[in-house]
XYZ file of C-alpha atoms in Angstrom:
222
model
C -3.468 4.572 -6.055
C -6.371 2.274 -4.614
C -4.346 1.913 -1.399
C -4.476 5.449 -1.088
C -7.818 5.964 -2.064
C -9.005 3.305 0.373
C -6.880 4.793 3.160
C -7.915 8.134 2.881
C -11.754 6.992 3.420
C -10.389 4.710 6.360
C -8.856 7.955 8.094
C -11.886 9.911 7.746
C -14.116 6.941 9.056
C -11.286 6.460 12.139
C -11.919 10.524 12.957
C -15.370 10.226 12.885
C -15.952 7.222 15.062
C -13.114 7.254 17.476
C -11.943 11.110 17.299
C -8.606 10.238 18.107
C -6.264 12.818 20.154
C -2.827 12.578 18.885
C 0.099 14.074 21.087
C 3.634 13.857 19.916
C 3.479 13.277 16.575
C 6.493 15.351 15.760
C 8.454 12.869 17.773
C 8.678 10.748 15.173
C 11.306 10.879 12.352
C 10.149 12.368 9.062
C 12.262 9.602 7.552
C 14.507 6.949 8.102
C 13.991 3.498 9.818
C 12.328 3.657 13.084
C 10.754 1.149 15.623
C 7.096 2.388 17.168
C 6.877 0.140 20.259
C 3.552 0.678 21.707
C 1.126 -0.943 24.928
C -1.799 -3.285 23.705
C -5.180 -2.808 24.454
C -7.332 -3.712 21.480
C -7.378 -5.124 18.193
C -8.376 -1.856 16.678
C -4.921 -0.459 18.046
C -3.386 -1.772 14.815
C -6.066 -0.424 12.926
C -5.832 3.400 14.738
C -1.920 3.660 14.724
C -1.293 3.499 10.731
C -4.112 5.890 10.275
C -3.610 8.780 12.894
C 0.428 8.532 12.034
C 1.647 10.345 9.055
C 3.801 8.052 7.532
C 2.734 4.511 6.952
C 3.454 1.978 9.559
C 3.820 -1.743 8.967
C 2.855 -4.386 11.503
C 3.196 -7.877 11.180
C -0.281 -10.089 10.420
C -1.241 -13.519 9.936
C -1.246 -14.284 6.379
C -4.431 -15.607 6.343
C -5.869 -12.073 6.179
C -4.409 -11.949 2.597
C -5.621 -14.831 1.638
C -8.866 -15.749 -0.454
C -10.906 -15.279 -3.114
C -14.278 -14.352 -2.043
C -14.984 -10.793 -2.530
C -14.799 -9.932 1.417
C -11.789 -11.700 1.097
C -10.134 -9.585 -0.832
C -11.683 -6.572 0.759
C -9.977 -7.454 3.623
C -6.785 -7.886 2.269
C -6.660 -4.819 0.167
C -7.718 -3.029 4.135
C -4.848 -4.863 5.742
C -2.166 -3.522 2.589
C -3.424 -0.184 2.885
C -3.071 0.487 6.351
C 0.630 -1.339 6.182
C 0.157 -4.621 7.675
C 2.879 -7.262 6.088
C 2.075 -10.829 6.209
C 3.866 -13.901 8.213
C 3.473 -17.233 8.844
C 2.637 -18.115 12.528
C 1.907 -21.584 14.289
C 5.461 -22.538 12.851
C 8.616 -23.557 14.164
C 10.099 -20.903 12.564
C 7.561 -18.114 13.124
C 9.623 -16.198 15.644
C 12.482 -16.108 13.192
C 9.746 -15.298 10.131
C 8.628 -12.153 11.934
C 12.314 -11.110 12.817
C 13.126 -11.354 9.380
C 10.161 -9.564 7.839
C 10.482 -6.525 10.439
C 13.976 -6.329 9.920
C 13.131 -6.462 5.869
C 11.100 -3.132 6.645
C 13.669 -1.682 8.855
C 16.650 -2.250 5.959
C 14.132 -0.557 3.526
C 14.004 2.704 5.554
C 10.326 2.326 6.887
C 8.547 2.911 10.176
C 7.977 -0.457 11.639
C 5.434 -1.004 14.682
C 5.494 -3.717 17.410
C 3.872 -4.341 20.780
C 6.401 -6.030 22.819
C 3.880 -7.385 25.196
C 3.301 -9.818 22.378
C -0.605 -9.779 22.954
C -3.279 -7.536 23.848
C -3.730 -6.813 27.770
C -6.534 -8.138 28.820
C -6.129 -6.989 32.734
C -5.283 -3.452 31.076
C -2.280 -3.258 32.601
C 1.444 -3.366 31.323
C 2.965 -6.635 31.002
C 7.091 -7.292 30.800
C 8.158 -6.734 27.024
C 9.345 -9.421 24.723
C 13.327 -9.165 24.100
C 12.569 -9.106 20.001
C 11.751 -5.221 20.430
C 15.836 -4.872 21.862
C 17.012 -7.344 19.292
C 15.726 -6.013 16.339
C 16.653 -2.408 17.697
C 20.508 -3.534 18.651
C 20.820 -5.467 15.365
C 19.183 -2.768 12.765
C 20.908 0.291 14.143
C 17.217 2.076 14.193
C 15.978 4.653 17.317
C 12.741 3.126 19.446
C 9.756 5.886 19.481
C 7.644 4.674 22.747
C 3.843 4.834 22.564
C 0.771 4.371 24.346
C -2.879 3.897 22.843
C -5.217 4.759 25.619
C -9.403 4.028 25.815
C -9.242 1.887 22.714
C -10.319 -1.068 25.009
C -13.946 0.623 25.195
C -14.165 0.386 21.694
C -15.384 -3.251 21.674
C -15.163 -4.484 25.159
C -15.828 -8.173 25.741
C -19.007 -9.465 24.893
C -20.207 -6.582 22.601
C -20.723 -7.688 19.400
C -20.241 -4.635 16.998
C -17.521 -1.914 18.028
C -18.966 1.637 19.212
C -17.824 4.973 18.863
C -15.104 5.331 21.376
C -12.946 8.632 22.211
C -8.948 7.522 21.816
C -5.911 8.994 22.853
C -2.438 7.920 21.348
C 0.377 9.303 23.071
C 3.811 9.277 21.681
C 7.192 9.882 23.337
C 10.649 10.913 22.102
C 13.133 8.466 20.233
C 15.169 6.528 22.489
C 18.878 5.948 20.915
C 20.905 2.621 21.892
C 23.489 3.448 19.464
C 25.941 2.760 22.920
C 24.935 -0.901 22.336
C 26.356 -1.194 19.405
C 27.622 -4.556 18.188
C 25.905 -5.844 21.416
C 22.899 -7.106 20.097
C 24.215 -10.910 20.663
C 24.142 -10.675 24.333
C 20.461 -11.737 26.318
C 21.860 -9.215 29.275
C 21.815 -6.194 26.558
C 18.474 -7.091 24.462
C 16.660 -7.417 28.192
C 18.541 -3.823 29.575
C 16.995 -2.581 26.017
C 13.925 -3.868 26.028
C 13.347 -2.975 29.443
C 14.033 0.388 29.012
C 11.324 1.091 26.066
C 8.747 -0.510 28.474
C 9.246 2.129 31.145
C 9.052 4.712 28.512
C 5.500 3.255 27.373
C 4.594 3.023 31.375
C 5.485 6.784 31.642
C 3.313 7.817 28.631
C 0.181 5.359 29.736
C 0.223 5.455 32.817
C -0.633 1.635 33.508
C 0.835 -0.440 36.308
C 3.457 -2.472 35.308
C 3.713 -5.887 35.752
C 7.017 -7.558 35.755
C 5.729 -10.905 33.886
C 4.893 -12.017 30.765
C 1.143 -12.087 29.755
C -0.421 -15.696 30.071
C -2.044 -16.135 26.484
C -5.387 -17.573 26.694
C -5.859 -21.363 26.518
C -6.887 -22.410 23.278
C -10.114 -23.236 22.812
């Protein structure tokens, strides 16, 4: 009941500040297991998607935003259930597996789980090459792909601004895309790739980005 309470105030906050235009919601499945697999602008794109789709989507975060006692601590983590996000371990050997695991949990359970195959934000706003985990987990649950593309969320809080401002957003989503003619075939890199490259020109279509056929460079830590 909380959770709902708390996301209910988020979505009205989220329409106020960033009056988001939603087109294509009825592409996506009123129920069943379903992958949204959208472009990567901003970090408020995983705070936008669970609130301006109707069922709840789970994305994967680091578990240290459910960790803590402090009282903004806790805040936060009760604001990271309610809009979805499931916590994973990262920085691990075994994080790759970790977060296959955990969205394929979600997937078995029925939900709506979202991923960005670029595996990081865009910070040239363009559209990097997709990560094969999108195809795998797609081949190897059985579960259609719903493309999507978050547009003008990277005005929200560009770099070097401080607090986020009121932004107009656009989320655009696209029709399910079926690899049920893969099936069994989830063990070969040829078929994941063939996959995965095919959600990524759907998400080009709907954003209209230039594509870039390499993986993003992740900043050098500091």
């Amino acid at each position: 009941m909380f959770y709902r309470a708390l996301r209910a105030v988020c979505v009205l906050i989220a329409k106020a500040l960033f009056r988001p235009r939603v087109e294509g919601l009825e592409n996506i499945p009123a129920k069943g297991a379903v992958i949204l697999a959208s472009n990567h602008l901003s970090v408020f794109d995983s705070i936008l998607i669970p609130l301006v789709v109707t069922r709840q989507v789970n994305f994967l975060a680091k578990e240290e935003y459910f960790l803590g006692r402090s009282p903004y601590k806790r805040l936060r983590a009760a604001f990271m259930r309610a809009i979805g996000q499931v916590p994973v371990q990262r920085g691990q050997a075994r994080a790759g597996v970790a977060a296959l695991e955990a969205a394929s949990k979600v997937l078995e359970q029925g939900n709506v789980f979202g991923i960005y195959p670029e595996g990081t934000r865009s910070r040239d706003l363009r559209l990097h090459r997709g990560h094969t985990g999108v195809g795998q987990l797609a081949l190897s649950c059985g579960v259609p792909v719903v493309p999507m593309a978050v547009i003008g969320t990277e005005r929200i809080q560009p770099p070097g601004q401080r607090f986020p401002r009121p932004s107009r957003v656009t989320i655009r989503i696209g029709k399910p895309l079926n690899f049920s003619r893969y099936d069994r075939m989830h063990a070969s890199p040829a078929i994941r790739r063939a996959v995965t490259d095919e959600i990524m020109y759907a998400i080009m279509e709907l954003s209209g980005q230039e594509y870039v056929d390499a993986y993003h460079k992740l900043p050098d830590a500091a």
